[in-house]
């Protein structure tokens, strides 16, 4: 039996859809309710719904053998896991965004509001630009509007949130999509099962 960590929410539902089509269905999982774990003994899988940013924690520590996590989460937390496949779902971009006409004068620390401090720090360290991180937990787009930050580093999917708040993407930091990840020890112990899962996923992608 492989333990599979799925990210709660829309991405998780799409990821489960791929798993089901690959032969790892567990219909009970879509029934709604508050239950968080589901198993299909015949298919050899036990799923559990976790907060998207917690998926790498479960997988890194071996509580889950495999899981599905956004590349944004993997870049931010840099867990020691194997990234086995790009599932091609949940596609979006990590961007620097701000007012369209905003220019960096470079005369003081750049104030960057974000849910992704490590990604933001790494991006500006590469450019040699000093910044101050303002760590927020959501609704990041408000920060430049209220003068809390100069720019934001955040996920842009359709661009609607930026547009409707008078902001624009200024720079792409990374392309994001969902990745199939595995615990390093599980990958050795359950090599055949995990490889076969990858192959079956590969066939339906
Ligand atoms: C994400 C992201 C943006 C929005 C981008 O927010 O932080 O705010 O989606 O999507 P769009 O380009 O399609 O408009 P999320 O829904 O996760 O909410 P939060 O950041 O406020 O937690």
Tab-separated table of C-alpha atoms and ligand atoms in Angstrom:
chain	number	residue	atom	x	y	z
A	1	UNK	CA	0.000	0.000	0.000
A	2	UNK	CA	1.405	3.412	-0.983
A	3	UNK	CA	0.499	6.447	1.102
A	4	UNK	CA	-0.293	9.388	-1.167
A	5	UNK	CA	-0.510	12.992	0.094
A	6	UNK	CA	-2.914	15.104	-1.953
A	7	UNK	CA	-3.129	18.900	-1.630
A	8	UNK	CA	-6.576	19.899	-0.390
A	9	UNK	CA	-8.464	22.080	-2.868
A	10	UNK	CA	-8.856	22.424	-6.615
A	11	UNK	CA	-5.336	21.251	-7.489
A	12	UNK	CA	-5.819	18.164	-5.322
A	13	UNK	CA	-9.084	17.309	-7.053
A	14	UNK	CA	-7.405	17.568	-10.445
A	15	UNK	CA	-4.469	15.521	-9.195
A	16	UNK	CA	-6.842	12.846	-7.881
A	17	UNK	CA	-8.590	12.816	-11.263
A	18	UNK	CA	-5.233	11.953	-12.883
A	19	UNK	CA	-4.583	9.251	-10.280
A	20	UNK	CA	-8.047	7.771	-10.806
A	21	UNK	CA	-7.598	7.700	-14.576
A	22	UNK	CA	-4.221	6.037	-14.059
A	23	UNK	CA	-5.988	3.179	-12.249
A	24	UNK	CA	-5.773	4.359	-8.638
A	25	UNK	CA	-9.396	5.304	-8.144
A	26	UNK	CA	-11.027	5.622	-4.739
A	27	UNK	CA	-14.582	6.916	-5.403
A	28	UNK	CA	-15.305	7.441	-1.713
A	29	UNK	CA	-12.802	10.303	-1.810
A	30	UNK	CA	-15.137	12.499	-3.855
A	31	UNK	CA	-18.171	11.912	-1.643
A	32	UNK	CA	-17.657	15.126	0.319
A	33	UNK	CA	-17.746	15.219	4.107
A	34	UNK	CA	-14.900	15.804	6.484
A	35	UNK	CA	-13.051	12.528	6.204
A	36	UNK	CA	-9.357	13.040	5.375
A	37	UNK	CA	-8.078	9.544	4.560
A	38	UNK	CA	-9.317	7.040	2.006
A	39	UNK	CA	-7.970	3.751	0.796
A	40	UNK	CA	-8.416	1.317	-2.029
A	41	UNK	CA	-6.691	-1.864	-0.959
A	42	UNK	CA	-7.091	-3.489	-4.350
A	43	UNK	CA	-5.371	-0.581	-6.116
A	44	UNK	CA	-2.762	-0.437	-3.341
A	45	UNK	CA	-3.237	3.225	-2.406
A	46	UNK	CA	-4.169	5.184	0.664
A	47	UNK	CA	-4.867	8.881	0.041
A	48	UNK	CA	-4.922	11.692	2.525
A	49	UNK	CA	-5.853	15.334	2.052
A	50	UNK	CA	-3.399	17.784	3.583
A	51	UNK	CA	-2.831	21.510	3.366
A	52	UNK	CA	-0.952	22.129	0.060
A	53	UNK	CA	2.094	23.618	1.791
A	54	UNK	CA	2.276	20.579	4.112
A	55	UNK	CA	2.544	17.975	1.318
A	56	UNK	CA	6.396	18.113	1.221
A	57	UNK	CA	6.561	17.770	5.023
A	58	UNK	CA	4.573	14.506	4.938
A	59	UNK	CA	6.616	13.210	2.024
A	60	UNK	CA	10.031	14.311	3.326
A	61	UNK	CA	9.393	12.613	6.678
A	62	UNK	CA	7.995	9.459	5.098
A	63	UNK	CA	4.450	9.766	6.480
A	64	UNK	CA	3.517	9.764	2.802
A	65	UNK	CA	5.487	7.694	0.279
A	66	UNK	CA	4.517	9.987	-2.578
A	67	UNK	CA	2.560	13.190	-3.033
A	68	UNK	CA	1.562	15.967	-5.343
A	69	UNK	CA	2.897	19.431	-4.667
A	70	UNK	CA	3.109	22.710	-6.542
A	71	UNK	CA	6.581	23.723	-7.734
A	72	UNK	CA	6.062	26.964	-5.768
A	73	UNK	CA	5.920	24.990	-2.523
A	74	UNK	CA	8.961	22.921	-3.533
A	75	UNK	CA	10.992	26.034	-4.394
A	76	UNK	CA	9.985	27.735	-1.166
A	77	UNK	CA	10.641	24.883	1.274
A	78	UNK	CA	13.320	22.958	-0.668
A	79	UNK	CA	12.386	19.615	0.907
A	80	UNK	CA	14.677	16.602	0.473
A	81	UNK	CA	12.383	14.596	-1.771
A	82	UNK	CA	12.624	13.207	-5.270
A	83	UNK	CA	10.764	15.228	-7.850
A	84	UNK	CA	9.730	12.483	-10.261
A	85	UNK	CA	7.330	14.052	-12.729
A	86	UNK	CA	5.816	17.274	-13.946
A	87	UNK	CA	2.079	16.553	-13.998
A	88	UNK	CA	1.363	19.577	-16.205
A	89	UNK	CA	-1.605	20.695	-14.095
A	90	UNK	CA	-1.911	23.763	-11.883
A	91	UNK	CA	0.149	25.764	-14.345
A	92	UNK	CA	0.887	29.354	-13.314
A	93	UNK	CA	3.837	31.719	-12.852
A	94	UNK	CA	5.660	33.082	-9.830
A	95	UNK	CA	5.969	36.787	-10.621
A	96	UNK	CA	7.194	40.081	-9.330
A	97	UNK	CA	4.181	42.378	-9.648
A	98	UNK	CA	3.379	45.976	-8.869
A	99	UNK	CA	2.085	49.150	-10.458
A	100	UNK	CA	2.638	49.028	-14.234
A	101	UNK	CA	4.645	52.276	-14.244
A	102	UNK	CA	6.650	51.478	-11.102
A	103	UNK	CA	10.440	51.810	-11.537
A	104	UNK	CA	13.079	50.630	-9.088
A	105	UNK	CA	15.182	53.691	-8.257
A	106	UNK	CA	17.604	51.468	-6.335
A	107	UNK	CA	18.171	54.118	-3.667
A	108	UNK	CA	17.027	52.034	-0.676
A	109	UNK	CA	16.021	48.479	0.263
A	110	UNK	CA	13.232	47.260	-1.974
A	111	UNK	CA	10.174	46.332	0.098
A	112	UNK	CA	8.797	43.011	-1.144
A	113	UNK	CA	5.542	41.577	0.213
A	114	UNK	CA	5.108	37.837	-0.272
A	115	UNK	CA	3.952	34.470	1.008
A	116	UNK	CA	7.198	33.059	-0.462
A	117	UNK	CA	10.138	34.720	1.372
A	118	UNK	CA	12.786	32.193	0.257
A	119	UNK	CA	11.834	32.435	-3.406
A	120	UNK	CA	11.824	36.240	-3.206
A	121	UNK	CA	15.174	36.372	-1.359
A	122	UNK	CA	16.817	33.986	-3.834
A	123	UNK	CA	15.481	35.952	-6.795
A	124	UNK	CA	16.847	39.295	-5.586
A	125	UNK	CA	20.090	37.804	-4.198
A	126	UNK	CA	20.865	36.652	-7.736
A	127	UNK	CA	20.493	40.244	-8.915
A	128	UNK	CA	22.455	41.583	-5.942
A	129	UNK	CA	19.512	43.778	-4.933
A	130	UNK	CA	18.992	44.422	-1.197
A	131	UNK	CA	15.426	43.883	-0.092
A	132	UNK	CA	13.255	43.859	2.995
A	133	UNK	CA	10.768	41.006	3.065
A	134	UNK	CA	7.282	41.671	4.348
A	135	UNK	CA	5.876	38.202	4.980
A	136	UNK	CA	2.121	38.036	4.493
A	137	UNK	CA	-0.235	35.058	4.437
A	138	UNK	CA	-2.731	36.028	1.732
A	139	UNK	CA	-4.312	38.891	-0.243
A	140	UNK	CA	-0.764	39.969	-1.103
A	141	UNK	CA	-2.011	42.316	-3.856
A	142	UNK	CA	-3.204	44.781	-1.237
A	143	UNK	CA	0.347	45.529	-0.023
A	144	UNK	CA	1.439	47.888	-2.845
A	145	UNK	CA	-2.025	49.481	-2.914
A	146	UNK	CA	-1.637	50.584	0.692
A	147	UNK	CA	2.037	51.485	0.392
A	148	UNK	CA	3.065	48.553	2.589
A	149	UNK	CA	5.467	47.330	-0.105
A	150	UNK	CA	6.978	48.449	-3.426
A	151	UNK	CA	6.279	45.153	-5.181
A	152	UNK	CA	4.968	41.669	-4.457
A	153	UNK	CA	6.258	38.214	-5.346
A	154	UNK	CA	3.234	36.006	-5.852
A	155	UNK	CA	1.460	33.423	-7.975
A	156	UNK	CA	-0.188	34.695	-11.151
A	157	UNK	CA	-2.559	32.318	-12.871
A	158	UNK	CA	-5.088	34.206	-14.999
A	159	UNK	CA	-3.770	37.654	-13.996
A	160	UNK	CA	-7.287	38.694	-12.973
A	161	UNK	CA	-6.445	39.449	-9.345
A	162	UNK	CA	-3.621	41.779	-10.399
A	163	UNK	CA	-5.725	43.472	-13.094
A	164	UNK	CA	-8.720	44.045	-10.855
A	165	UNK	CA	-6.451	45.669	-8.291
A	166	UNK	CA	-4.695	47.965	-10.751
A	167	UNK	CA	-1.442	45.978	-10.757
A	168	UNK	CA	0.533	44.165	-13.441
A	169	UNK	CA	3.119	41.387	-13.658
A	170	UNK	CA	6.559	43.010	-13.953
A	171	UNK	CA	8.876	40.003	-14.134
A	172	UNK	CA	8.586	36.195	-14.171
A	173	UNK	CA	10.516	34.476	-11.399
A	174	UNK	CA	9.604	30.850	-12.207
A	175	UNK	CA	7.132	28.729	-14.129
A	176	UNK	CA	5.016	26.654	-11.774
A	177	UNK	CA	3.088	23.398	-12.146
A	178	UNK	CA	2.226	20.400	-10.000
A	179	UNK	CA	4.945	17.813	-9.427
A	180	UNK	CA	4.771	14.167	-8.407
A	181	UNK	CA	7.234	13.724	-5.527
A	182	UNK	CA	8.501	10.761	-3.511
A	183	UNK	CA	10.146	10.133	-0.181
A	184	UNK	CA	13.772	9.095	-0.818
A	185	UNK	CA	13.656	5.917	1.313
A	186	UNK	CA	10.206	4.922	0.020
A	187	UNK	CA	11.504	5.294	-3.511
A	188	UNK	CA	14.081	2.589	-2.783
A	189	UNK	CA	11.795	0.299	-0.729
A	190	UNK	CA	8.761	0.599	-3.016
A	191	UNK	CA	10.667	1.145	-6.238
A	192	UNK	CA	8.493	-1.089	-8.441
A	193	UNK	CA	5.182	0.313	-7.149
A	194	UNK	CA	6.316	3.927	-7.452
A	195	UNK	CA	7.824	3.434	-10.928
A	196	UNK	CA	4.649	1.740	-12.074
A	197	UNK	CA	2.602	4.652	-10.691
A	198	UNK	CA	4.820	7.080	-12.657
A	199	UNK	CA	4.469	5.030	-15.818
A	200	UNK	CA	0.693	4.821	-15.542
A	201	UNK	CA	0.505	8.569	-14.878
A	202	UNK	CA	2.829	9.178	-17.823
A	203	UNK	CA	0.538	7.173	-20.105
A	204	UNK	CA	-2.517	9.318	-19.388
A	205	UNK	CA	-0.722	12.683	-19.484
B	1	LIG	C1	-3.536	33.171	-5.482
B	1	LIG	C2	-2.436	34.194	-5.634
B	1	LIG	C3	-3.159	35.365	-6.281
B	1	LIG	C4	-4.211	34.680	-7.133
B	1	LIG	C5	-3.755	34.668	-8.574
B	1	LIG	O1	-4.266	33.506	-4.376
B	1	LIG	O2	-1.883	34.524	-4.375
B	1	LIG	O3	-3.748	36.178	-5.311
B	1	LIG	O4	-4.325	33.333	-6.662
B	1	LIG	O5	-4.721	34.116	-9.428
B	1	LIG	P1	-5.183	34.881	-10.757
B	1	LIG	O6	-3.964	35.333	-11.476
B	1	LIG	O7	-5.940	33.829	-11.509
B	1	LIG	O8	-6.069	36.012	-10.354
B	1	LIG	P2	-5.104	32.481	-3.537
B	1	LIG	O9	-6.393	32.199	-4.219
B	1	LIG	O10	-4.266	31.295	-3.206
B	1	LIG	O11	-5.426	33.352	-2.243
B	1	LIG	P3	-4.471	34.107	-1.208
B	1	LIG	O12	-3.136	34.391	-1.841
B	1	LIG	O13	-5.189	35.354	-0.908
B	1	LIG	O14	-4.357	33.157	-0.075
